Coordinates of C-alpha atoms in Angstrom, one line a residue:
Chain A
M909 CA -15.1 1.7 19.7
D910 CA -18.5 2.6 18.5
P911 CA -18.1 5.4 15.8
L912 CA -21.2 7.1 17.7
E913 CA -18.9 7.8 21.3
I914 CA -16.3 9.1 19.4
A915 CA -19.2 11.5 17.0
V916 CA -21.0 12.3 20.9
G917 CA -17.5 12.7 22.2
L918 CA -16.7 15.0 19.6
K919 CA -19.5 17.5 19.8
E920 CA -18.7 17.4 23.8
R921 CA -15.5 18.7 23.4
F922 CA -16.3 20.6 20.4
A923 CA -18.9 22.2 20.8
D924 CA -19.5 24.9 19.2
D925 CA -18.1 23.1 15.7
V926 CA -20.2 20.5 15.2
L927 CA -23.4 21.1 14.2
H928 CA -24.7 17.7 14.4
I929 CA -24.5 13.8 13.6
S930 CA -25.9 11.1 11.4
N931 CA -26.4 7.6 11.2
F932 CA -27.5 6.3 8.5
R933 CA -27.6 2.8 7.6
G934 CA -24.9 2.3 10.3
Q935 CA -22.7 4.7 9.4
V936 CA -21.8 7.5 11.4
G937 CA -21.1 11.3 9.9
V938 CA -20.2 13.9 12.2
Y939 CA -21.1 17.9 10.8
L940 CA -18.6 20.3 11.6
K941 CA -17.1 24.0 10.9
K942 CA -14.7 24.1 9.7
P943 CA -12.5 26.0 12.1
H944 CA -11.3 23.5 13.8
L945 CA -10.9 20.9 11.7
V946 CA -7.1 20.6 11.8
E947 CA -7.1 20.4 15.7
I948 CA -10.0 17.9 15.3
A949 CA -8.3 15.7 12.9
R950 CA -5.4 15.3 14.6
L951 CA -6.7 14.5 17.9
L952 CA -8.9 11.5 15.8
H953 CA -5.7 9.9 14.1
D954 CA -3.6 10.8 17.1
T955 CA -5.5 9.5 20.2
P956 CA -5.3 5.8 20.7
E957 CA -8.8 4.9 21.6
Y958 CA -9.5 6.9 18.0
C959 CA -6.9 6.3 16.3
L960 CA -8.2 6.6 13.1
D961 CA -5.0 6.3 10.9
Y962 CA -6.5 5.6 7.7
L963 CA -8.2 8.3 5.2
K964 CA -10.8 6.0 2.9
D965 CA -11.6 9.0 1.1
L966 CA -11.7 12.6 0.7
C967 CA -14.2 14.3 -1.7
G968 CA -16.2 17.8 -2.1
V969 CA -19.9 17.5 -2.8
D970 CA -21.9 20.6 -4.0
Y971 CA -24.9 21.4 -2.2
M972 CA -26.1 24.0 -4.8
D973 CA -30.0 25.6 -3.5
I974 CA -30.2 22.5 -1.3
K975 CA -28.1 23.4 1.5
M976 CA -26.9 26.6 2.8
P977 CA -23.4 27.0 3.0
R978 CA -22.9 25.6 -0.7
F979 CA -19.7 22.8 -0.1
E980 CA -19.6 20.4 1.8
V981 CA -15.8 18.4 2.3
V982 CA -16.5 14.6 3.2
Y983 CA -13.7 12.8 4.9
H984 CA -14.2 9.4 5.3
L985 CA -11.5 7.5 8.4
Y986 CA -10.9 4.3 9.7
S987 CA -8.9 2.4 12.5
M988 CA -7.2 -0.5 11.2
Q989 CA -6.6 -1.0 14.8
H990 CA -9.5 -0.7 15.9
G991 CA -12.1 -1.5 12.9
H992 CA -14.5 1.0 12.9
M993 CA -15.1 3.9 10.6
L994 CA -16.0 7.6 11.0
R995 CA -17.1 10.3 8.3
L996 CA -16.5 13.9 8.6
N997 CA -18.6 16.2 6.6
V998 CA -17.3 19.7 6.6
Q999 CA -18.8 22.8 5.3
V1000 CA -17.8 25.3 3.1
S1001 CA -19.1 28.4 2.0
E1002 CA -19.3 29.6 -1.5
H1003 CA -18.1 32.9 -1.1
S1004 CA -15.0 31.9 1.4
P1005 CA -14.0 28.8 -0.7
D1006 CA -10.8 27.3 1.3
I1007 CA -10.7 24.7 4.2
D1008 CA -7.3 23.7 6.5
S1009 CA -5.3 20.8 4.2
V1010 CA -4.8 17.7 5.9
V1011 CA -2.1 16.6 4.2
D1012 CA 0.4 16.8 7.5
I1013 CA -1.7 13.9 8.8
W1014 CA -2.4 12.0 6.8
A1015 CA 0.0 11.9 3.1
G1016 CA -2.5 10.3 0.9
A1017 CA -5.2 13.6 1.2
N1018 CA -2.4 15.2 -1.1
W1019 CA -4.2 13.9 -4.3
H1020 CA -7.4 13.7 -3.2
E1021 CA -6.9 17.7 -2.4
R1022 CA -5.9 18.5 -5.9
E1023 CA -8.8 16.9 -6.9
C1024 CA -11.3 18.4 -4.9
Y1025 CA -9.5 21.2 -5.6
D1026 CA -9.6 21.1 -9.6
M1027 CA -13.4 19.4 -9.1
Y1028 CA -14.6 22.2 -7.0
G1029 CA -12.5 25.1 -6.7
I1030 CA -11.8 24.7 -3.0
V1031 CA -8.7 26.0 -2.1
F1032 CA -7.0 23.9 0.7
N1033 CA -4.2 26.1 3.1
N1034 CA -1.0 25.0 3.5
H1035 CA -1.1 22.4 0.6
P1036 CA 2.0 21.1 -0.4
D1037 CA 1.4 21.3 -4.2
L1038 CA -2.2 22.4 -4.8
R1039 CA -2.2 21.9 -9.0
R1040 CA -5.1 21.0 -11.0
I1041 CA -4.8 16.9 -11.4
L1042 CA -7.5 15.9 -13.5
M1043 CA -8.3 19.0 -16.5
P1044 CA -5.3 20.2 -17.8
E1045 CA -4.0 23.3 -16.2
D1046 CA -5.5 26.0 -18.3
W1047 CA -9.0 24.9 -18.1
E1048 CA -11.5 27.7 -16.7
G1049 CA -13.9 26.8 -13.9
H1050 CA -14.3 23.4 -12.1
P1051 CA -16.4 20.7 -13.4
Q1052 CA -18.0 19.0 -11.1
R1053 CA -20.1 21.6 -9.8
K1054 CA -23.4 21.8 -10.3
D1055 CA -23.8 25.0 -12.0
Y1056 CA -21.0 23.7 -15.0
P1057 CA -22.7 22.2 -18.1
T1058 CA -22.4 18.4 -18.2
A1059 CA -22.0 18.4 -22.0
G1060 CA -19.0 20.7 -21.0
P1061 CA -18.3 24.5 -21.9
E1062 CA -19.0 26.3 -25.4
E1063 CA -16.2 26.8 -26.3
E1064 CA -13.5 24.5 -27.2
W1065 CA -10.6 24.6 -25.1
R1066 CA -7.5 26.1 -25.6
G1067 CA -5.1 23.0 -25.8
F1068 CA -7.4 21.3 -28.4
K1069 CA -6.8 24.1 -30.9
E1070 CA -2.9 24.3 -29.9
V1071 CA -3.4 20.0 -30.9
E1072 CA -5.2 20.3 -34.0
R1073 CA -2.1 23.2 -35.0
K1074 CA 0.5 20.2 -34.6
A1075 CA -1.3 18.2 -36.5
E1076 CA -2.2 20.8 -39.3
E1077 CA 1.7 21.1 -38.6
F1078 CA 3.1 17.4 -39.1
K1079 CA 1.2 16.0 -42.0
K1080 CA 3.4 17.4 -44.0
Y1081 CA 5.9 14.8 -42.9
Q1082 CA 3.5 12.5 -44.3
W1083 CA 3.7 9.9 -41.3
N1084 CA 1.1 7.2 -43.1
R1085 CA 2.5 7.2 -46.4
K1086 CA 2.4 3.5 -47.5
K1087 CA 5.6 2.6 -48.3
T1088 CA 6.6 1.4 -52.2
Chain B
M1053 CA 43.3 14.7 -15.8
E1054 CA 42.9 18.0 -17.0
Q1055 CA 39.7 17.4 -19.1
E1056 CA 38.1 16.1 -16.7
K1057 CA 38.2 18.4 -14.2
D1058 CA 35.7 20.3 -16.1
L1059 CA 33.6 17.5 -16.9
K1060 CA 30.2 18.9 -15.0
T1061 CA 27.5 16.3 -14.4
R1062 CA 23.8 18.1 -14.5
E1063 CA 20.6 17.1 -14.0
L1064 CA 18.8 15.3 -16.5
V1065 CA 14.5 15.5 -17.0
I1066 CA 13.1 12.5 -18.8
N1067 CA 9.9 12.7 -19.6
M1068 CA 7.7 8.8 -19.5
G1069 CA 5.0 8.4 -21.2
P1070 CA 2.1 8.8 -20.7
Q1071 CA 3.0 6.7 -24.5
H1072 CA 5.2 4.2 -22.7
P1073 CA 4.8 0.5 -22.7
S1074 CA 5.7 -0.2 -18.9
T1075 CA 2.9 2.6 -17.7
H1076 CA -0.1 0.7 -18.0
G1077 CA -2.0 3.0 -19.3
V1078 CA -1.2 6.5 -20.0
L1079 CA 0.5 7.6 -17.2
R1080 CA 3.3 9.9 -17.2
L1081 CA 6.0 10.5 -15.0
K1082 CA 9.0 13.7 -15.1
L1083 CA 11.7 12.4 -13.9
N1084 CA 14.4 14.1 -12.8
V1085 CA 17.7 12.0 -13.0
D1086 CA 21.3 12.5 -11.7
G1087 CA 23.1 9.4 -13.5
E1088 CA 20.8 7.1 -12.9
T1089 CA 19.5 8.3 -9.6
V1090 CA 16.2 9.0 -9.7
V1091 CA 15.7 12.8 -7.9
K1092 CA 12.7 13.9 -8.7
C1093 CA 9.7 12.0 -9.6
T1094 CA 6.4 13.8 -11.1
P1095 CA 3.5 11.8 -12.0
Y1096 CA 0.7 13.5 -14.3
V1097 CA -2.7 11.8 -14.7
G1098 CA -6.1 12.3 -16.0
Y1099 CA -5.8 12.1 -20.0
L1100 CA -8.0 9.2 -19.6
H1101 CA -10.5 11.5 -17.5
R1102 CA -13.9 10.6 -18.9
G1103 CA -15.9 12.6 -15.8
T1104 CA -17.7 9.3 -15.1
E1105 CA -19.0 10.9 -12.1
K1106 CA -20.3 14.5 -13.5
L1107 CA -22.2 11.6 -15.9
A1108 CA -24.0 9.6 -12.9
E1109 CA -25.2 12.5 -11.9
T1110 CA -27.1 12.4 -15.1
M1111 CA -28.2 8.9 -14.8
T1112 CA -30.5 6.7 -13.1
Y1113 CA -29.5 4.3 -10.4
I1114 CA -29.9 1.9 -13.2
Q1115 CA -27.9 3.6 -16.3
V1116 CA -24.9 4.1 -14.1
I1117 CA -23.8 0.1 -14.1
P1118 CA -21.9 0.4 -17.0
L1119 CA -20.0 3.2 -16.2
T1120 CA -18.7 1.4 -14.0
D1121 CA -17.3 -1.0 -16.3
R1122 CA -15.0 1.4 -17.8
L1123 CA -13.0 2.4 -14.6
D1124 CA -11.1 -0.7 -14.0
Y1125 CA -11.2 -2.4 -17.3
I1126 CA -9.3 -5.3 -16.2
S1127 CA -11.7 -6.5 -14.2
S1128 CA -15.1 -4.8 -14.8
M1129 CA -16.7 -7.6 -13.0
T1130 CA -15.7 -6.1 -9.6
N1131 CA -16.8 -2.6 -10.4
N1132 CA -20.1 -3.6 -10.9
V1133 CA -20.4 -5.5 -8.1
G1134 CA -19.7 -2.3 -6.1
Y1135 CA -21.6 -0.3 -7.3
C1136 CA -24.3 -2.7 -7.2
L1137 CA -23.6 -3.3 -3.1
A1138 CA -23.5 0.3 -2.9
V1139 CA -27.1 1.2 -4.3
E1140 CA -28.6 -1.9 -2.0
R1141 CA -27.0 -0.5 1.0
L1142 CA -28.7 2.8 0.0
F1143 CA -32.2 1.4 -0.8
D1144 CA -31.8 -1.5 1.7
I1145 CA -32.2 -4.5 -0.4
N1146 CA -31.6 -8.4 0.6
V1147 CA -29.9 -10.4 -2.5
P1148 CA -30.8 -13.9 -2.4
L1149 CA -28.2 -16.6 -1.3
R1150 CA -27.8 -17.3 -4.8
A1151 CA -27.0 -14.0 -6.7
K1152 CA -24.1 -13.7 -3.3
Y1153 CA -22.5 -16.7 -4.7
I1154 CA -22.9 -16.3 -8.1
R1155 CA -21.9 -12.4 -7.5
T1156 CA -18.7 -14.0 -5.4
L1157 CA -17.7 -16.7 -8.0
V1158 CA -17.7 -14.1 -10.6
S1159 CA -15.8 -11.0 -8.8
E1160 CA -13.3 -14.3 -8.1
L1161 CA -12.7 -15.3 -11.4
S1162 CA -12.6 -11.3 -12.0
R1163 CA -9.6 -11.4 -9.7
M1164 CA -7.5 -14.3 -11.3
S1165 CA -7.7 -12.8 -14.6
S1166 CA -6.1 -9.2 -13.3
H1167 CA -3.8 -10.4 -11.2
L1168 CA -2.7 -12.7 -14.3
L1169 CA -2.6 -9.5 -16.6
W1170 CA -0.7 -7.9 -13.7
L1171 CA 1.7 -11.0 -14.0
A1172 CA 2.0 -10.9 -17.0
T1173 CA 3.1 -7.4 -17.5
H1174 CA 4.6 -7.0 -14.4
A1175 CA 7.2 -10.0 -15.2
L1176 CA 7.5 -8.4 -18.9
D1177 CA 8.4 -5.1 -17.6
I1178 CA 11.1 -6.6 -15.9
G1179 CA 12.0 -8.9 -18.2
A1180 CA 10.7 -12.0 -17.6
M1181 CA 8.6 -12.4 -21.3
T1182 CA 8.0 -16.4 -20.8
V1183 CA 5.8 -15.5 -18.0
F1184 CA 3.9 -13.3 -20.0
L1185 CA 2.6 -15.7 -22.6
Y1186 CA 1.8 -18.6 -19.5
A1187 CA -0.7 -16.4 -17.7
F1188 CA -2.0 -14.7 -20.8
R1189 CA -3.1 -18.2 -22.0
E1190 CA -5.1 -19.0 -18.9
R1191 CA -6.3 -15.4 -18.9
E1192 CA -8.1 -16.4 -22.2
G1193 CA -9.7 -19.3 -20.5
I1194 CA -11.3 -17.1 -18.3
L1195 CA -12.4 -14.7 -20.7
D1196 CA -14.4 -17.9 -22.4
L1197 CA -15.9 -18.3 -19.3
F1198 CA -17.4 -14.5 -18.8
E1199 CA -18.5 -14.7 -22.5
T1200 CA -20.3 -17.7 -22.0
L1201 CA -22.0 -16.2 -18.9
T1202 CA -22.6 -12.8 -20.4
G1203 CA -21.5 -12.6 -23.6
A1204 CA -19.3 -10.2 -23.0
R1205 CA -14.9 -10.9 -22.2
L1206 CA -14.2 -7.7 -20.5
T1207 CA -17.0 -5.0 -19.6
V1208 CA -19.4 -7.7 -19.0
S1209 CA -22.3 -5.3 -17.0
Y1210 CA -23.4 -8.6 -15.4
P1211 CA -24.4 -7.9 -11.9
R1212 CA -27.5 -5.8 -11.6
I1213 CA -28.9 -4.3 -8.4
G1214 CA -30.8 -7.2 -6.7
G1215 CA -29.4 -9.6 -7.7
V1216 CA -27.5 -10.9 -10.9
K1217 CA -28.6 -11.0 -14.7
R1218 CA -29.3 -13.7 -15.4
D1219 CA -28.8 -17.2 -13.7
V1220 CA -25.2 -19.4 -14.6
T1221 CA -25.2 -22.0 -17.0
Q1222 CA -24.7 -26.2 -15.9
E1223 CA -21.6 -25.6 -19.1
F1224 CA -20.7 -22.9 -17.2
I1225 CA -19.8 -24.4 -14.0
D1226 CA -18.8 -27.4 -15.5
K1227 CA -16.1 -25.2 -17.1
T1228 CA -15.2 -23.4 -14.1
Y1229 CA -14.8 -26.0 -12.2
A1230 CA -12.7 -27.7 -14.4
F1231 CA -10.7 -25.0 -14.8
A1232 CA -9.7 -24.1 -11.3
E1233 CA -9.3 -27.9 -10.7
D1234 CA -6.5 -27.1 -13.0
F1235 CA -5.1 -23.9 -12.3
P1236 CA -2.6 -24.6 -9.1
Q1237 CA -0.6 -26.4 -11.4
R1238 CA -0.4 -23.1 -14.0
I1239 CA 0.1 -21.4 -10.8
Q1240 CA 3.4 -23.5 -10.0
E1241 CA 4.3 -23.5 -13.3
Y1242 CA 4.6 -19.0 -12.8
E1243 CA 6.5 -19.9 -9.7
T1244 CA 9.5 -22.2 -11.4
L1245 CA 9.7 -19.6 -13.9
I1246 CA 10.6 -16.5 -11.7
D1247 CA 10.4 -17.3 -8.1
V1248 CA 13.9 -18.4 -7.5
N1249 CA 14.9 -16.5 -11.0
R1250 CA 18.3 -14.7 -9.7
I1251 CA 17.6 -12.2 -12.1
W1252 CA 13.9 -11.6 -11.0
L1253 CA 15.5 -11.5 -7.2
K1254 CA 17.7 -8.7 -8.4
R1255 CA 15.0 -6.3 -9.1
T1256 CA 12.7 -7.0 -7.1
L1257 CA 14.6 -7.7 -3.7
G1258 CA 14.5 -4.6 -2.0
V1259 CA 12.9 -2.3 -4.0
G1260 CA 9.8 0.1 -3.7
A1261 CA 10.1 -0.7 0.6
I1262 CA 7.7 1.1 2.3
S1263 CA 7.1 0.8 6.2
A1264 CA 3.8 -0.9 7.1
E1265 CA 2.7 2.7 9.1
D1266 CA 3.4 4.8 5.7
A1267 CA 1.5 2.6 3.8
I1268 CA -0.9 3.2 5.6
N1269 CA -0.7 7.1 6.4
W1270 CA -0.4 7.0 2.1
G1271 CA -3.6 5.1 2.1
F1272 CA -2.5 2.2 0.6
S1273 CA -4.8 -0.7 -0.4
G1274 CA -5.0 -4.4 -1.2
A1275 CA -2.1 -6.8 -2.0
T1276 CA -0.3 -3.4 -2.4
L1277 CA -0.9 -2.9 1.4
R1278 CA -0.8 -6.3 2.7
G1279 CA 2.8 -6.5 1.0
C1280 CA 4.4 -4.5 4.0
G1281 CA 2.6 -6.5 6.3
V1282 CA -0.7 -5.3 7.6
N1283 CA -3.8 -7.5 7.6
Y1284 CA -6.4 -5.3 5.7
D1285 CA -8.8 -7.0 3.4
V1286 CA -12.2 -5.6 2.7
R1287 CA -13.1 -9.5 2.6
K1288 CA -12.2 -10.3 5.5
R1289 CA -12.8 -6.6 7.4
F1290 CA -16.7 -6.0 6.1
P1291 CA -17.4 -8.7 3.9
Y1292 CA -20.0 -9.1 1.6
D1293 CA -22.3 -10.6 -0.8
A1294 CA -21.0 -14.4 0.2
Y1295 CA -17.1 -13.7 2.0
D1296 CA -18.6 -15.0 5.2
L1297 CA -19.7 -18.2 3.6
V1298 CA -16.5 -19.7 2.0
E1299 CA -13.4 -20.4 4.0
F1300 CA -9.7 -18.4 2.4
D1301 CA -6.5 -17.1 4.5
V1302 CA -5.5 -13.6 3.5
P1303 CA -1.6 -13.6 2.5
V1304 CA 0.3 -11.2 4.1
G1305 CA 4.1 -10.1 3.1
K1306 CA 6.6 -8.7 5.5
N1307 CA 9.0 -6.4 4.2
G1308 CA 7.1 -4.2 1.5
D1309 CA 9.3 -4.6 -1.4
V1310 CA 8.4 -5.8 -4.7
Y1311 CA 9.0 -9.3 -4.1
D1312 CA 6.6 -9.3 -1.4
R1313 CA 3.8 -8.1 -3.1
Y1314 CA 4.6 -10.8 -5.8
L1315 CA 4.4 -13.4 -3.6
C1316 CA 1.1 -11.4 -1.8
R1317 CA -0.8 -11.5 -5.2
V1318 CA 0.5 -15.4 -6.5
E1319 CA -0.8 -16.6 -3.1
E1320 CA -4.4 -14.7 -3.9
L1321 CA -4.6 -16.4 -7.2
R1322 CA -4.2 -19.6 -4.9
Q1323 CA -6.9 -18.9 -2.6
S1324 CA -9.3 -16.8 -5.6
T1325 CA -9.2 -20.8 -6.4
R1326 CA -10.2 -22.1 -3.5
I1327 CA -13.4 -19.4 -3.4
V1328 CA -14.6 -20.5 -6.4
K1329 CA -14.5 -24.4 -6.1
Q1330 CA -16.7 -23.1 -2.3
C1331 CA -18.6 -21.3 -4.3
I1332 CA -19.4 -23.6 -7.2
E1333 CA -19.4 -27.0 -4.3
A1334 CA -22.1 -24.8 -2.1
L1335 CA -24.4 -22.8 -4.7
P1336 CA -27.5 -22.8 -3.0
R1337 CA -30.8 -23.1 -5.6
G1338 CA -33.5 -20.3 -5.8
P1339 CA -33.9 -17.0 -6.9
I1340 CA -31.2 -14.6 -8.7
M1341 CA -33.2 -11.2 -8.1
A1342 CA -34.5 -10.0 -5.1
P1343 CA -38.4 -9.9 -4.6
D1344 CA -38.4 -6.0 -4.7
A1345 CA -35.9 -6.2 -7.6
P1346 CA -38.6 -5.3 -10.2
K1347 CA -38.4 -1.5 -8.6
F1348 CA -35.0 -1.7 -10.0
T1349 CA -35.2 -3.6 -12.8
L1350 CA -36.0 -3.3 -16.2
P1351 CA -38.8 -5.7 -17.3
A1352 CA -37.9 -8.6 -20.4
K1353 CA -38.1 -7.3 -23.5
D1354 CA -41.2 -9.4 -24.6
K1355 CA -43.1 -8.3 -21.9
V1356 CA -42.9 -4.3 -22.4
L1357 CA -44.4 -5.5 -26.1
G1358 CA -47.5 -7.3 -24.9
D1359 CA -48.1 -5.7 -21.1
M1360 CA -48.9 -2.5 -20.8
E1361 CA -47.7 -2.4 -17.3
S1362 CA -44.3 -3.4 -18.1
L1363 CA -44.2 -1.0 -20.5
I1364 CA -45.1 1.8 -18.1
H1365 CA -42.7 0.3 -15.4
H1366 CA -40.2 0.2 -18.3
F1367 CA -40.6 3.9 -18.7
M1368 CA -41.0 5.1 -15.8
L1369 CA -37.5 3.0 -14.5
I1370 CA -35.7 4.8 -17.9
T1371 CA -36.7 8.6 -17.0
K1372 CA -37.0 8.6 -13.6
G1373 CA -35.5 5.8 -11.9
P1374 CA -36.2 4.1 -8.8
M1375 CA -39.1 6.3 -7.2
T1376 CA -38.5 4.7 -3.7
A1377 CA -34.7 6.3 -3.1
P1378 CA -34.0 7.2 0.8
K1379 CA -32.7 9.9 1.3
G1380 CA -29.0 9.5 2.8
E1381 CA -25.0 9.0 1.8
I1382 CA -24.0 6.3 2.0
Y1383 CA -20.4 4.9 1.4
V1384 CA -19.3 0.9 0.4
A1385 CA -16.1 -0.4 0.0
I1386 CA -14.6 -4.0 -2.0
E1387 CA -11.9 -5.8 -2.6
A1388 CA -11.2 -4.6 -6.0
P1389 CA -7.8 -6.6 -7.8
K1390 CA -6.4 -3.6 -7.0
G1391 CA -7.2 -2.2 -3.5
E1392 CA -10.2 -0.9 -2.0
L1393 CA -12.7 0.3 -4.2
G1394 CA -15.0 2.9 -2.7
F1395 CA -19.0 4.2 -3.8
Y1396 CA -19.8 6.9 -1.8
I1397 CA -23.3 7.8 -3.1
V1398 CA -25.2 10.7 -1.5
S1399 CA -28.9 10.7 -2.4
D1400 CA -31.5 13.2 -2.6
G1401 CA -34.5 11.2 -2.6
T1402 CA -34.8 11.2 -6.5
G1403 CA -34.0 8.1 -9.3
K1404 CA -30.9 9.4 -10.0
P1405 CA -27.8 9.6 -7.6
Y1406 CA -26.9 12.9 -6.2
R1407 CA -23.0 12.8 -5.8
M1408 CA -21.1 9.4 -7.0
R1409 CA -17.8 9.4 -5.8
I1410 CA -15.6 6.4 -6.7
R1411 CA -12.7 6.0 -4.2
S1412 CA -9.9 4.4 -7.2
P1413 CA -6.9 2.6 -5.6
S1414 CA -5.0 3.0 -8.6
F1415 CA -5.8 7.1 -8.0
V1416 CA -3.8 6.9 -3.9
H1417 CA -1.3 4.2 -5.3
V1418 CA 0.2 6.3 -8.2
S1419 CA 0.2 9.2 -6.3
A1420 CA 2.9 7.3 -3.4
L1421 CA 4.6 6.4 -6.7
P1422 CA 7.3 9.9 -6.0
R1423 CA 8.0 8.1 -2.3
L1424 CA 8.9 4.6 -3.9
C1425 CA 10.9 6.1 -6.4
E1426 CA 12.7 9.3 -5.2
G1427 CA 16.2 8.3 -4.3
R1428 CA 16.3 5.3 -6.4
L1429 CA 17.8 3.6 -9.5
L1430 CA 15.5 5.1 -13.0
A1431 CA 15.3 1.3 -13.9
D1432 CA 13.5 0.2 -10.7
V1433 CA 10.5 2.7 -11.8
V1434 CA 9.4 -0.2 -13.8
A1435 CA 9.0 -2.1 -11.9
N1436 CA 7.3 -0.2 -8.6
I1437 CA 4.7 1.0 -11.6
G1438 CA 4.7 -2.6 -12.3
T1439 CA 4.3 -3.4 -8.4
I1440 CA 1.7 -1.2 -7.5
D1441 CA -0.6 -2.2 -10.0
V1442 CA -2.1 0.8 -11.6
V1443 CA -5.1 0.8 -14.6
L1444 CA -5.7 4.4 -15.6
G1445 CA -9.2 4.2 -16.6
E1446 CA -10.0 3.9 -12.7
C1447 CA -6.9 6.1 -11.6
D1448 CA -8.7 8.6 -14.2
R1449 CA -11.9 8.6 -13.8

C-alpha cells in the first residue's frame, strides 16, 4: 500500500488530530497532535492493510525557537509484510511535556522512550519502567535539549566527586606497587 | 533431616559487568537468581555514552564522518557508509557507479571482519577456544587489507559524501581477490570445529529462543531477526549502493535460538565472500566522486596552499559546511553487521544537521535481553549476550 494513501486515510478518519502530511524524497510523514496517539498507533498496527508491525525507531526532536510546540516525538514504522514505511511526528508542548507510551503495541519502544525521556525530559505516560538510561540516575537536566550546553554543565557531576573520593581512599592499598 | 528443614533458599543478586569479559564492552547486568535460574535481569547501559548525537548538531555534515567511526568500532566502514548515504539522500546526490561498487566491497569486508570477531568471542565465551585463534587470523588479514586501502585498521573514515576518499589500487584488488578465493576453506575449518560439537550444541540449541512475532515486536534486526525465520534484510528491501547489482542469498533460520543465529551468520560470511568477488569482477571504470562533490569535499592540500579559490572553498566548508542543504527530514538505514543501522537527519537548511538520530541495532537488542534471559539458566546469559552480537559503543553512542 502506498504510504501516502495510509496518511490520507488517517487524515480522513482523525481530521482533528492530523495537522498535515509531508512527502520529502519519497518518505511520507504524518504530523499529529498527541491526544489519540495510542488509538492511531493501535489502528496502524492491527489493521491488516496497514500492518505496521515493526517500530524501526522512536526519538525526540527539540525545535526550540523554530516551531511551536517545542518538541516532537518521531516514530518510524515499517510493515514486514507489505514493505511500506510511515513516519509519525507527534507534537509535544514545552508546558506539558508528556505523551502516551506505545510499549503495549511495540515492545521495542521501551528503551527508546526511556532514552527520549532521558535526553529531552518528555514523560511517557503508562510506561512500565521510566528511568534514565544513558545518563546517571542522579543527573540534572536533559542533555539533548537545545538550551543545554554541549560542553556540559559548569559544575562537576556529583557522582564524579564520589568516584574521586573513593580513588583517594583506595590509594592506601597501593594497587600499583611493584612486586619485589 | 532436622537441619535440612530449616534450610531456606533466597534470591541472590549477581552483578555482572560492567567489566566482565563476556559482556563485550561495558554492559552491566543485574541478575536476580534463584539457584541457577535467572528470575530477573536488568541491563544497565550508558557507560560509553559520548553524546555523539549532540556533538553532531554542532558539526558540519563533513565533520560528522569520523564520529560515526566510533559507534560500532568493529565495523566502522559500514557506519561511514550509512551516514554518507543518509546525507546523500538528503542532498539528492548521485554517487558514481565505481564508488558504489567500492563501497559495497568494503562494506562486505567489514561485515566479514565483524562476523569473525563475533564468532571468535562468542565461541570463546561458550568455551571453544580454538575458533578464537582461527577467526582472529583471518580478521587480521581483513584489517591488513583496510590498512592497504585507507591507512587505518579500525577507524577508517574512508567513504565520503558523494563517493569514496581515494581509488582502490591494483595491489588492494589482488590481495582482496586472493583472500576471497581462500576464505571459504577457512569457514569450513570453523565449521569442522563447532558445527556438530556436542558441547556447542548443548549450549546453543533451544537457548535464547524467540518467536518471529515477538522478534518483530521487539524491533530485532539483522541476523538476530533472520535467525527467527523473518526474511528481512535492508540490502534486499531498500537496496543501496551496488547491492541491487550483485547476486547474493539471505540465509534465514527457523527456531530463533542461538544455534540458528550462528548458522545464519556463518552463511552470511559465505555470501559476503560471493559479493566481494562479484564486486571485483564487475568493478567499472570511472570517477569515484559525484560530479557535484566539490560542494561537499575538502580540496586537496596542495591546492589549498596555492589556489585562492580552493582556500576560500576549504574555509567555507570547514566553518559553515555545505550551503545547499534543503529543509526536510530523512531516515536512511543500512544493513550493518549487527542489524539495521539507521540515520534520521533533520535539516534546517544550514550546513550542520539540526538533529541527527542514530538508530543502533545493539541498543534495541540489549533492551530485549531480559526477554531472552529470564527463566533460563545463568550460564545461558553469556550465550545470549554473544548471540545478539552487541557492541556497546553503538549501544550507548
